[in-house]
Coordinates of C-alpha atoms and ligand atoms in Angstrom, one line a residue:
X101 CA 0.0 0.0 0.0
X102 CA 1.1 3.5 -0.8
X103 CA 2.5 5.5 2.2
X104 CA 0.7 8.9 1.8
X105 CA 1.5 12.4 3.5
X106 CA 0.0 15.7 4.2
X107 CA 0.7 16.7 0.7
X108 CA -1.4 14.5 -0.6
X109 CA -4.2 16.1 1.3
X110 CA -3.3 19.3 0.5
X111 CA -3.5 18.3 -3.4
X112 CA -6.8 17.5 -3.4
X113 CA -8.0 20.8 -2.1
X114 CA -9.8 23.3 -4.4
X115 CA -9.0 26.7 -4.4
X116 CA -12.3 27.3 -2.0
X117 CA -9.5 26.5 1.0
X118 CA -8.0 29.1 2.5
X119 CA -4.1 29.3 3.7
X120 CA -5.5 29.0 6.9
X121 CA -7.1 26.0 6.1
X122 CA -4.2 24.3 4.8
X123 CA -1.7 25.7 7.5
X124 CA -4.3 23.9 10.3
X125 CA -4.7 20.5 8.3
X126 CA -0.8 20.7 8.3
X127 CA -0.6 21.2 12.1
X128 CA -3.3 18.7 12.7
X129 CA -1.8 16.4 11.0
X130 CA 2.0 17.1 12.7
X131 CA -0.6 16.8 16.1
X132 CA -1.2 13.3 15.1
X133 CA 2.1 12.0 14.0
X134 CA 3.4 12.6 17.5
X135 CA 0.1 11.3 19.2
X136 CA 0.3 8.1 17.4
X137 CA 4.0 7.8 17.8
X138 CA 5.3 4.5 17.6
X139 CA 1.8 3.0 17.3
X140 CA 1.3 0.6 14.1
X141 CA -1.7 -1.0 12.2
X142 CA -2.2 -4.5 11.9
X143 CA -1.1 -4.5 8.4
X144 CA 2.5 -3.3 9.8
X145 CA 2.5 0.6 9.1
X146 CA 2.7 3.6 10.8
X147 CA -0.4 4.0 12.4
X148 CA -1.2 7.4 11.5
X149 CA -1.4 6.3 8.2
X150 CA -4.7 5.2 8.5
X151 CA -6.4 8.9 9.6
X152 CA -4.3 10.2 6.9
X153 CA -5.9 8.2 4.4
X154 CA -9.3 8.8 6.3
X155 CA -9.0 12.3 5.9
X156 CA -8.0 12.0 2.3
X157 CA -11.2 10.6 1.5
X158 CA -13.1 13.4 2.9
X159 CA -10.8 16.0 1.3
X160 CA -11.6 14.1 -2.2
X161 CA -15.1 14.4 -0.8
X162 CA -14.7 18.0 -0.2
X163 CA -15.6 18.1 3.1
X164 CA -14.9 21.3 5.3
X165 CA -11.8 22.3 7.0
X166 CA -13.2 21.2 10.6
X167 CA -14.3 17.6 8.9
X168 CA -10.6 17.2 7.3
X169 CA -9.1 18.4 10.8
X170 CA -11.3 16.1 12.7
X171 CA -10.5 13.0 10.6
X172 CA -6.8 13.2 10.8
X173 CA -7.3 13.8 14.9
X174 CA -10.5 11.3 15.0
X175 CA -8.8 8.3 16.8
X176 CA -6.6 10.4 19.1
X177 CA -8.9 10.4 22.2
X178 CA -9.5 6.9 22.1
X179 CA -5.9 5.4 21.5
X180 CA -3.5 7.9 22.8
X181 CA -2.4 9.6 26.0
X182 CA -4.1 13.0 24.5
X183 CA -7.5 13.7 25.5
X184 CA -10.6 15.6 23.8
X185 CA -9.8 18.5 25.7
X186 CA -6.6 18.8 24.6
X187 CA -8.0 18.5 21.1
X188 CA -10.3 21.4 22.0
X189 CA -7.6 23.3 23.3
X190 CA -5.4 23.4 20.2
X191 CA -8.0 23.2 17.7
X192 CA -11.5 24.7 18.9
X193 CA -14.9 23.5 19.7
X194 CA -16.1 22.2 16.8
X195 CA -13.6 20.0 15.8
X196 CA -13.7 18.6 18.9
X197 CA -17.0 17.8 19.3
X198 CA -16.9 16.3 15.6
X199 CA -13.9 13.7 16.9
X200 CA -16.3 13.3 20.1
X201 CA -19.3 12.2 17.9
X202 CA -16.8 10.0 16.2
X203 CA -15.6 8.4 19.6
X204 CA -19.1 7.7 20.9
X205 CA -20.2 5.6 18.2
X206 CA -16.9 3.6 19.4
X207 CA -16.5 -0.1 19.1
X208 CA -18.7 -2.2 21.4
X209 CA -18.5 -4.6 24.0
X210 CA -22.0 -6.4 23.1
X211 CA -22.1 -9.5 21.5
X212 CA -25.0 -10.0 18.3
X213 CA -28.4 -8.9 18.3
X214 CA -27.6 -6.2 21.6
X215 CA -24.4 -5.0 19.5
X216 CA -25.9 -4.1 16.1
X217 CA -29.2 -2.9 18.0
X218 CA -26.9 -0.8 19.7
X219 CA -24.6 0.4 17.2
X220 CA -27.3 1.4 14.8
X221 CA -28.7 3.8 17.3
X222 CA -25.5 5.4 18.2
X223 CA -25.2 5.7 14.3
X224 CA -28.2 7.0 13.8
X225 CA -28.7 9.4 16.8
X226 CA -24.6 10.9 15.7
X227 CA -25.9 11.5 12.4
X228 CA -29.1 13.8 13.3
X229 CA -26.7 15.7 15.9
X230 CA -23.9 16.6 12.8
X231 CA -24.5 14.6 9.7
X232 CA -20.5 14.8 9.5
X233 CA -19.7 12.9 12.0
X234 CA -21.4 9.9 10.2
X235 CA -19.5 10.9 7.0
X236 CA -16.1 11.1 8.8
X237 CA -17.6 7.3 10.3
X238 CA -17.4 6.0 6.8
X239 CA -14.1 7.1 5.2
X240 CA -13.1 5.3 8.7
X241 CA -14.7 2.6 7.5
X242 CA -13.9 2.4 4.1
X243 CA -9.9 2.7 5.2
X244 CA -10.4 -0.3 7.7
X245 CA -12.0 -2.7 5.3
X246 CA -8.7 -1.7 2.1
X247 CA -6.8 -2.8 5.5
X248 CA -8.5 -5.7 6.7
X249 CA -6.2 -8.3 5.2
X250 CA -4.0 -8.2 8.8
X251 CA -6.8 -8.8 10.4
X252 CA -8.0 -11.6 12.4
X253 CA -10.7 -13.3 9.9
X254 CA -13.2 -13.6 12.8
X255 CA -13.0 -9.8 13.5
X256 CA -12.6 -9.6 9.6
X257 CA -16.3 -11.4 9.0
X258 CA -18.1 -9.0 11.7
X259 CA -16.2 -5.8 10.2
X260 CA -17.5 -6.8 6.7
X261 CA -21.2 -7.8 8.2
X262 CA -21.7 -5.2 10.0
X263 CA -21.0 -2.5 6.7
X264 CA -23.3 -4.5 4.6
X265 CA -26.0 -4.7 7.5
X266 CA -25.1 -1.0 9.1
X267 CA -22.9 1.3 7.0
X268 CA -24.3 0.7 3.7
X269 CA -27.8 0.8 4.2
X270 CA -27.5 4.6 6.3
X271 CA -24.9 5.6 3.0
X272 CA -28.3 4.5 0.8
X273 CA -30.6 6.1 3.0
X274 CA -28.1 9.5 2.7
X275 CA -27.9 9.6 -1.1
X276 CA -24.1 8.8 -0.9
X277 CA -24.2 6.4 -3.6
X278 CA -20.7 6.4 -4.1
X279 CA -19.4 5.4 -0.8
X280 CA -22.1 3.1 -0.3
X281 CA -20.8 1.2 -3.3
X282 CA -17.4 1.3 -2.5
X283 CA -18.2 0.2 1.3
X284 CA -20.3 -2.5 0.2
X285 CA -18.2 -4.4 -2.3
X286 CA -15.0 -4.0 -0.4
X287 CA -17.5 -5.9 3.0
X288 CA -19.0 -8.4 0.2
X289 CA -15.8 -10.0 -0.6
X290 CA -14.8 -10.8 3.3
X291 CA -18.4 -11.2 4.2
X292 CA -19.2 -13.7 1.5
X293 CA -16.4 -14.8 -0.5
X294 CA -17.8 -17.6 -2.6
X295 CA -20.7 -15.3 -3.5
X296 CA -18.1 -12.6 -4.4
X297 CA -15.9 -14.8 -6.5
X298 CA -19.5 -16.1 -8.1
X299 CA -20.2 -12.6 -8.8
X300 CA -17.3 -11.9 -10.3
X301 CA -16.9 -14.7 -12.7
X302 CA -20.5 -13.8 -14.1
X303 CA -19.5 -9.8 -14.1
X304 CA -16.8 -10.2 -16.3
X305 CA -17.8 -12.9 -19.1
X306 CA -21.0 -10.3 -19.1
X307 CA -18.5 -7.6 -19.7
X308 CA -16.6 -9.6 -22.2
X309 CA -19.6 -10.7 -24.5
X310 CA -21.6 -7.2 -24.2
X311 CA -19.2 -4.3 -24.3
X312 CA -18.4 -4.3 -28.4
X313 CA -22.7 -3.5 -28.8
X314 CA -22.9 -1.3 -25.8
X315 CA -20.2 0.7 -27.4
X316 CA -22.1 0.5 -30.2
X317 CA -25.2 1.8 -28.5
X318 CA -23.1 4.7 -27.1
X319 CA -21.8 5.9 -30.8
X320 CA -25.0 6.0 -32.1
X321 CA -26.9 8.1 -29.5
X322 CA -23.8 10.3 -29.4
X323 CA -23.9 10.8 -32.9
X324 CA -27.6 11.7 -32.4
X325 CA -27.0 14.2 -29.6
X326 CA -24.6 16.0 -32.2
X327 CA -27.0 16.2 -34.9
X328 CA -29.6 17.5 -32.4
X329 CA -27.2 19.7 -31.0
X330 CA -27.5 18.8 -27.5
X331 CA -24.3 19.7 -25.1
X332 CA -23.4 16.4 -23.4
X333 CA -20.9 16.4 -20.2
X334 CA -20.5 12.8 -20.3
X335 CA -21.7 9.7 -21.9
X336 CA -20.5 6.3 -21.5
X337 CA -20.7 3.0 -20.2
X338 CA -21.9 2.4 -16.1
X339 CA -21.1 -0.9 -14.3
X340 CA -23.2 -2.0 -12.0
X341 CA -21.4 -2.8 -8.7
X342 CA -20.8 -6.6 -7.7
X343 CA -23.0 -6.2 -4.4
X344 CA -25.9 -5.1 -6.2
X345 CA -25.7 -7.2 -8.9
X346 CA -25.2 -9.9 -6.5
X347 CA -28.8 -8.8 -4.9
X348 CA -30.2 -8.4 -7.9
X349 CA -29.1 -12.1 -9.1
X350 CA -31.2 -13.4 -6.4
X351 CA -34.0 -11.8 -7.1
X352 CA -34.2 -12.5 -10.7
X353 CA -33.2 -16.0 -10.7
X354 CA -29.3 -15.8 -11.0
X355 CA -29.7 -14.9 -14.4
X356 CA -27.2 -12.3 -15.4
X357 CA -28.9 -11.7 -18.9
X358 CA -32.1 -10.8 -16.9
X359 CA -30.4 -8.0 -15.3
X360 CA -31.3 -4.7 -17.4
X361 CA -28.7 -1.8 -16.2
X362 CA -25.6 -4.8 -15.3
X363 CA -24.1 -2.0 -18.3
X364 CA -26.4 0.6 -18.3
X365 CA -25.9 3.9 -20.3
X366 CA -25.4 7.4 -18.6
X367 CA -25.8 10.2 -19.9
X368 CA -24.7 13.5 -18.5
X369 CA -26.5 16.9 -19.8
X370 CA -26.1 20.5 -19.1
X371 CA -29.6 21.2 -17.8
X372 CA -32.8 19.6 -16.7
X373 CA -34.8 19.9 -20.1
X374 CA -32.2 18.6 -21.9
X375 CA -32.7 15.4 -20.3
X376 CA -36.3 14.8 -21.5
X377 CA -34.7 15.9 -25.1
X378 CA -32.5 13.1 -24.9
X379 CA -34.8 10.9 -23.7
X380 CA -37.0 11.6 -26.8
X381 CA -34.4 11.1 -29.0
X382 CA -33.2 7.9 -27.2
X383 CA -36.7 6.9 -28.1
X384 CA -36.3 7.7 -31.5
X385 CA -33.6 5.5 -32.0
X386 CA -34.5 2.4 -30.2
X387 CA -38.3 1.3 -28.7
X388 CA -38.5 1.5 -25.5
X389 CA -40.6 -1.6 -23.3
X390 CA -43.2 -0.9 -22.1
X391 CA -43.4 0.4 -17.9
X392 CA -39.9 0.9 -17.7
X393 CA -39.6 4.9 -18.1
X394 CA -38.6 6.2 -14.7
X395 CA -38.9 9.9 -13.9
X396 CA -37.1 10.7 -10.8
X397 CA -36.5 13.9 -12.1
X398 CA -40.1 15.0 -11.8
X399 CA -40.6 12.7 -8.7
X400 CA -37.0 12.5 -6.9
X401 CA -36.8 9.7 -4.7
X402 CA -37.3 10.0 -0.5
X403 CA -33.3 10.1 -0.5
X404 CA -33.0 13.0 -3.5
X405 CA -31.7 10.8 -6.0
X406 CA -33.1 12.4 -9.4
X407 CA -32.7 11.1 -13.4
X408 CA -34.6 9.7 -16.3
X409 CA -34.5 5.7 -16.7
X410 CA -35.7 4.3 -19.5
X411 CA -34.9 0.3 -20.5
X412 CA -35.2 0.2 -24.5
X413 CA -34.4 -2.6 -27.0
X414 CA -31.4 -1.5 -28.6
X415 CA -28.7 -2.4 -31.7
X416 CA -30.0 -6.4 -32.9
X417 CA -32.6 -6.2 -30.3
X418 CA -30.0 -6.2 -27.0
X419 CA -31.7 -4.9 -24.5
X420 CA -30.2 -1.9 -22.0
X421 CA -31.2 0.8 -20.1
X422 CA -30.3 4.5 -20.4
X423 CA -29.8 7.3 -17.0
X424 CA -30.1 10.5 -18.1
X425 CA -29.6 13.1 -15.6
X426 CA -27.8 16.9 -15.5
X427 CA -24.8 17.4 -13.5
X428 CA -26.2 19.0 -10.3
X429 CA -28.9 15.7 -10.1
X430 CA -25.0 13.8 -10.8
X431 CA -23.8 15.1 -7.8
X432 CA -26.6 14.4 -5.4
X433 CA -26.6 10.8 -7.2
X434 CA -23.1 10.1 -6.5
X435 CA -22.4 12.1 -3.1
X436 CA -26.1 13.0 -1.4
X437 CA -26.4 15.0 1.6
X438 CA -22.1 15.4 1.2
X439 CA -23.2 17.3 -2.3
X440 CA -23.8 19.5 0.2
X441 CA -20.1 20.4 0.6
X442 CA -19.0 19.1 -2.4
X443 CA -21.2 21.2 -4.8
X444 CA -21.1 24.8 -2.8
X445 CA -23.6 26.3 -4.3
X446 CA -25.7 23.9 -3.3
X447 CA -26.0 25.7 -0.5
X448 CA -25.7 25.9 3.6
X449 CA -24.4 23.1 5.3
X450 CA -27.4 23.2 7.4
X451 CA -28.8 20.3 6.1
X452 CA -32.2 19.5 8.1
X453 CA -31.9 15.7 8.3
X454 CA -34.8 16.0 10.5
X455 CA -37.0 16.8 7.9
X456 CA -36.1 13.8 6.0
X457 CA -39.2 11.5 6.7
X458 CA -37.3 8.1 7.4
X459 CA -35.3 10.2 9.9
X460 CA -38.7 11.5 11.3
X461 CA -39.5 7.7 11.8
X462 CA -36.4 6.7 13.1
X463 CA -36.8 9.4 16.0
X464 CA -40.9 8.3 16.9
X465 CA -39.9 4.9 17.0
X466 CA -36.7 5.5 19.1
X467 CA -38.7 7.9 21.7
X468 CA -41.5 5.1 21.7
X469 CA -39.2 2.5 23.0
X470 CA -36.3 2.1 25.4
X471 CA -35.4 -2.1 24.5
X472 CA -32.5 -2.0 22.3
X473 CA -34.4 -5.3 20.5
X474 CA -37.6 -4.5 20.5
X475 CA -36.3 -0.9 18.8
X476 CA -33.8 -3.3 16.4
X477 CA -36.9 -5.0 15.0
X478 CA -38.8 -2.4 14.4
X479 CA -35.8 -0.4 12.5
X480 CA -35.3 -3.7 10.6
X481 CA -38.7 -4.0 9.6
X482 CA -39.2 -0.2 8.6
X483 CA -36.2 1.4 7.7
X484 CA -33.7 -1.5 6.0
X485 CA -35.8 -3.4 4.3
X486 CA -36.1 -2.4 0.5
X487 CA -38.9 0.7 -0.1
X488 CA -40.9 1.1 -2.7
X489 CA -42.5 4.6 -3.5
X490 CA -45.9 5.6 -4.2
X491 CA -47.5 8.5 -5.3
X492 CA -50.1 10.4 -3.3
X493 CA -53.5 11.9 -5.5
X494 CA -51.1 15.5 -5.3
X495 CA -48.1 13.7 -6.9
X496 CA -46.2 13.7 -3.7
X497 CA -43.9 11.0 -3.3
X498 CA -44.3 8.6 0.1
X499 CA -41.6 6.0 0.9
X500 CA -42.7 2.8 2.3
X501 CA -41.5 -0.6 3.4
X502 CA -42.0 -3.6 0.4
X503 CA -45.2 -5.5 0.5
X504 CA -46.7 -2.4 2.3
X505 CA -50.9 -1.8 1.7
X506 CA -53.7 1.4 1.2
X507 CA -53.7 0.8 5.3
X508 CA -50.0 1.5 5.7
X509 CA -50.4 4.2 3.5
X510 CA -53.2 5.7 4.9
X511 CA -51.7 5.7 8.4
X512 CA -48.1 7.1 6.9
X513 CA -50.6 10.6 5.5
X514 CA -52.1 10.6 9.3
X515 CA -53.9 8.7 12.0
X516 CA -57.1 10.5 11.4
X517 CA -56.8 9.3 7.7
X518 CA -56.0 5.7 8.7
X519 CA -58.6 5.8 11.3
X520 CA -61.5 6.4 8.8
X521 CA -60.3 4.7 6.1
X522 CA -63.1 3.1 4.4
X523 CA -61.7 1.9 0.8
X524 CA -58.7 2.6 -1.5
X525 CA -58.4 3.3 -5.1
X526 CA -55.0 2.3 -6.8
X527 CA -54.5 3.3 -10.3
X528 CA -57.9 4.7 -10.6
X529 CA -59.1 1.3 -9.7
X530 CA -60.9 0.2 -6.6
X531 CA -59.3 -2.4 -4.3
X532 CA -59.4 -4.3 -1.5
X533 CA -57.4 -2.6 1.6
X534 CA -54.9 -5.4 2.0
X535 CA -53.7 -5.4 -1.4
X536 CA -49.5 -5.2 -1.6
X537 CA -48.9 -1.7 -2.8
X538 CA -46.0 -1.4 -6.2
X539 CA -43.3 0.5 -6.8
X540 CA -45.0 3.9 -8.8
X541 CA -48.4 3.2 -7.6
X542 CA -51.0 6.1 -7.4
X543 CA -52.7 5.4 -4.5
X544 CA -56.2 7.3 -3.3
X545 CA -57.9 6.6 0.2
X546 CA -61.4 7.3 0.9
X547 CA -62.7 8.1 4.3
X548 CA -66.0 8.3 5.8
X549 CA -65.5 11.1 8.6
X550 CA -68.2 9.1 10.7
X551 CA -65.6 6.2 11.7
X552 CA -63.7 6.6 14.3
X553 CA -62.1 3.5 14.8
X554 CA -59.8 1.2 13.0
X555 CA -61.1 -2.7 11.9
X556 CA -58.7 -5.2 13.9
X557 CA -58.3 -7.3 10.9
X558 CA -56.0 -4.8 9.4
X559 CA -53.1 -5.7 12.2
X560 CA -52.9 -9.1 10.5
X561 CA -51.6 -7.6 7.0
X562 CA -50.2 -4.1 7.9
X563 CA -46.1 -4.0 7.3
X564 CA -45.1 -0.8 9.1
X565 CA -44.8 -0.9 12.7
X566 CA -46.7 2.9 12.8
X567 CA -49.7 1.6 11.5
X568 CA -49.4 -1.4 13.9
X569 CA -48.5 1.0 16.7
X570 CA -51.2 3.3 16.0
X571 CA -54.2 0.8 14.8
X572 CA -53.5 -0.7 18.5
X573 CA -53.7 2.7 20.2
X574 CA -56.7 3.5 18.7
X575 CA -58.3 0.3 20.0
X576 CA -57.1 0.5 23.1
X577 CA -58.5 4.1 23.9
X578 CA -61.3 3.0 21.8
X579 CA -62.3 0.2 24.5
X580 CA -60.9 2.4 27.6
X581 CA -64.0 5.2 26.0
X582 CA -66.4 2.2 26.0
X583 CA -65.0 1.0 29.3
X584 CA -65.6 4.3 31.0
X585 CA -68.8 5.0 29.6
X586 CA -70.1 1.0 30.7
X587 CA -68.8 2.1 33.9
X588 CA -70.4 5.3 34.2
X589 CA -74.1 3.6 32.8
X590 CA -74.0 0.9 36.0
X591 CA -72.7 3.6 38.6
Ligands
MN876 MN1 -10.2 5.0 12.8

């Protein structure tokens, strides 16, 4: 592995950092070298390689000064004689209370089920204090797992589990697409090597058989979006990673053929309309099947991840799908909330996580209960499992759980709405309430204003635990009212 120094840092910087900047990365750094003095990784190296390298992941990433600063310092209260304070001392109260988040989330003593419960919801309750600290958690992570060959392979398998089952998912859930992708196929190799190698095998005869028409694909539409005039930033070729082709084997009966976007097409424009240009001409040149035209730029996902998908039957038939998308959508795609920093003008680093629905969730569920696996189950159910997203009658998007119904719908818009529901249209069609909800559904809900109380029945099919939590509570006070007013008739 390549030593690296603070130079290497400093190269990365745009011109956006100041001489001040630079001048305290360079004495954080010189901080650290003498902290970690004589202290080596597993894999034999100094060990201040590894903040160095943690901190040249957020400087690629853009980050701010303080997050730079607090990478290079972030394991210096936990494994050498200087404390936080001293931190604060020479480098201010942000930056220490960064490294601090960073230190909390810690490594754990629990064992299984406790453990993960627990590290998820010091993950998770980090991140809504300073969405940075969660950032500066994963270049941490991504640095361990390039390292984990010196590692013990017990301690290797749980580091690798616990990215695909902890890491990755919150990465997803933050729009970082590109870390998540790199974290979760540097975990799937240690977590599950046969699958890997699998995986791999498949990836590359694909590769081998398919690139010469995909090229072929490419030259044509470029030629096209000449003609047409049409500024393109980038167009070419996008692999799917081995993790989620591995997912996505499994769900479409190992068949690597079956899998649409394995090499999908990106396109890169200059603006937002230019992107339903392309698309038009993309359908021009090639038909596109049927149900397969995705507009996340109209209706961005829950985690702000915007472009136009659209699956076509290309040169002799091959079929492959196209992502067309502007540069500013790009950068959300690729880096999420950290777009944030990387793209300044997207604006203030005030980024309200707390507005973020799933986040909203995370927070009722984790006031509502205090047992670390009663709150794990829960999460699991709601949060990690795969979402779909469904439209609302005013086009707005809502982000459910898989295999979720109108009820869980009804009762994610408000209890009052859940409460009274009566019926539920989908698709302009009328159906029964415990009907599994798709991916792009339009889904209607009609209430009588006259109930008051939820049917029981509807616990036996509902997939989020709100509905459950709040069908049950409405019950409950339900037969409390009927209790009272029984009482109130014999007294
Ligand atoms: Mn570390």
């Amino acid at each position: 592995m390549q030593l690296i120094t603070v130079e290497d840092i400093i190269a990365k910087l745009g011109s956006e950092y100041s001489e001040e900047d630079k001048a305290l990365i360079i004495k954080a750094t010189e901080f650290a070298i003498i902290a970690h003095e004589g202290q080596k990784r597993s894999t034999g190296e100094d060990y201040v390689q590894h903040p160095l390298n943690v901190a040249l992941t957020l400087a690629e990433l853009r980050m701010d000064t303080a997050t730079i600063v607090a990478g290079i310092l972030h394991d210096v209260p936990e494994d050498t004689p200087y404390s936080i304070d001293d931190i604060k001392k020479d480098f201010g109260k942000e930056i220490a209370r960064l490294i601090d988040g960073v230190t909390k989330i810690g490594t754990l003593k629990y064992r299984g089920l406790e453990r993960y419960a627990e590290n998820l919801r010091r993950m998770l309750m980090a991140m809504i204090s300073d969405v940075r600290v969660i950032i500066i958690k994963f270049a941490d992570r991504l640095h361990n797992l390039k390292t984990l060959e010196g590692v013990r392979p017990d301690k290797r398998e749980r580091i690798a589990l616990e990215t695909l089952e902890i890491y990755a998912p919150i990465a997803n859930r933050l729009g970082i697409d590109q870390l998540r992708g790199e974290l979760e196929d540097l975990a799937f190799q240690y977590a599950y090597p046969k699958e890997y190698a699998w995986v791999r095998e498949l990836a590359q005869h694909k590769i081998l058989t398919d690139s010469k028409i995909i090229d072929h694909i490419k030259k044509r539409t470029q030629k096209e979006l000449v003609a047409e005039n049409i500024p393109v930033a980038y167009i070419g070729g996008r692999l799917k990673r081995y993790y989620s082709t591995y997912k996505k084997l499994l769900r479409k009966g190992k068949d690597i053929d079956k899998i649409y976007d394995f090499i999908a097409i990106r396109i890169i424009v200059k603006n937002p309309v230019d992107c339903y240009r392309v698309l038009g001409i993309v359908h021009k040149l090639w038909t596109p099947i049927r149900g397969r035209i995705k507009d996340y730029v109209a209706q961005p996902k829950p985690n702000g991840y915007q472009s136009l998908h659209t699956t076509v039957f290309g040169e002799k038939g091959k079929i492959v799908e196209f992502q067309i998308r502007d540069e500013t959508m790009h950068a959300l795609a690729e880096y999420g909330v950290a777009a944030h920093w990387f793209y300044k003008e997207l604006g203030s680093k005030n980024i309200d996580l707390e507005k973020m629905p799933w986040i909203k969730d995370l927070i009722s569920i984790q006031k509502s209960l205090k047992d670390n696996t009663a709150y794990l189950e829960k999460i699991k159910l709601d949060i990690f499992n795969e979402r779909i997203f469904v439209f609302t009658p005013n086009g707005d998007v809502i982000d459910l759980p898989k295999e979720a119904t109108p009820v869980d719908f009804a009762y994610h818009i408000h209890t009052d709405v859940g409460n009274q529901c009566v019926g539920a249209m989908v698709n302009d069609r009328i159906v029964s309430l415990d009907t599994i909800l798709k991916n792009g559904d339009l889904v209607e809900i009609t209430i009588n204003k006259h109930r008051t109380k939820p049917n029981e029945d509807w616990l036996s099919f509902v997939k989020t635990s709100i509905a459950k939590d709040k069908i049950k509570q409405s019950l409950k006070s339900d037969r409390k009212k009927l209790l009272t007013s029984l009482l109130k008739k014999s007294s």
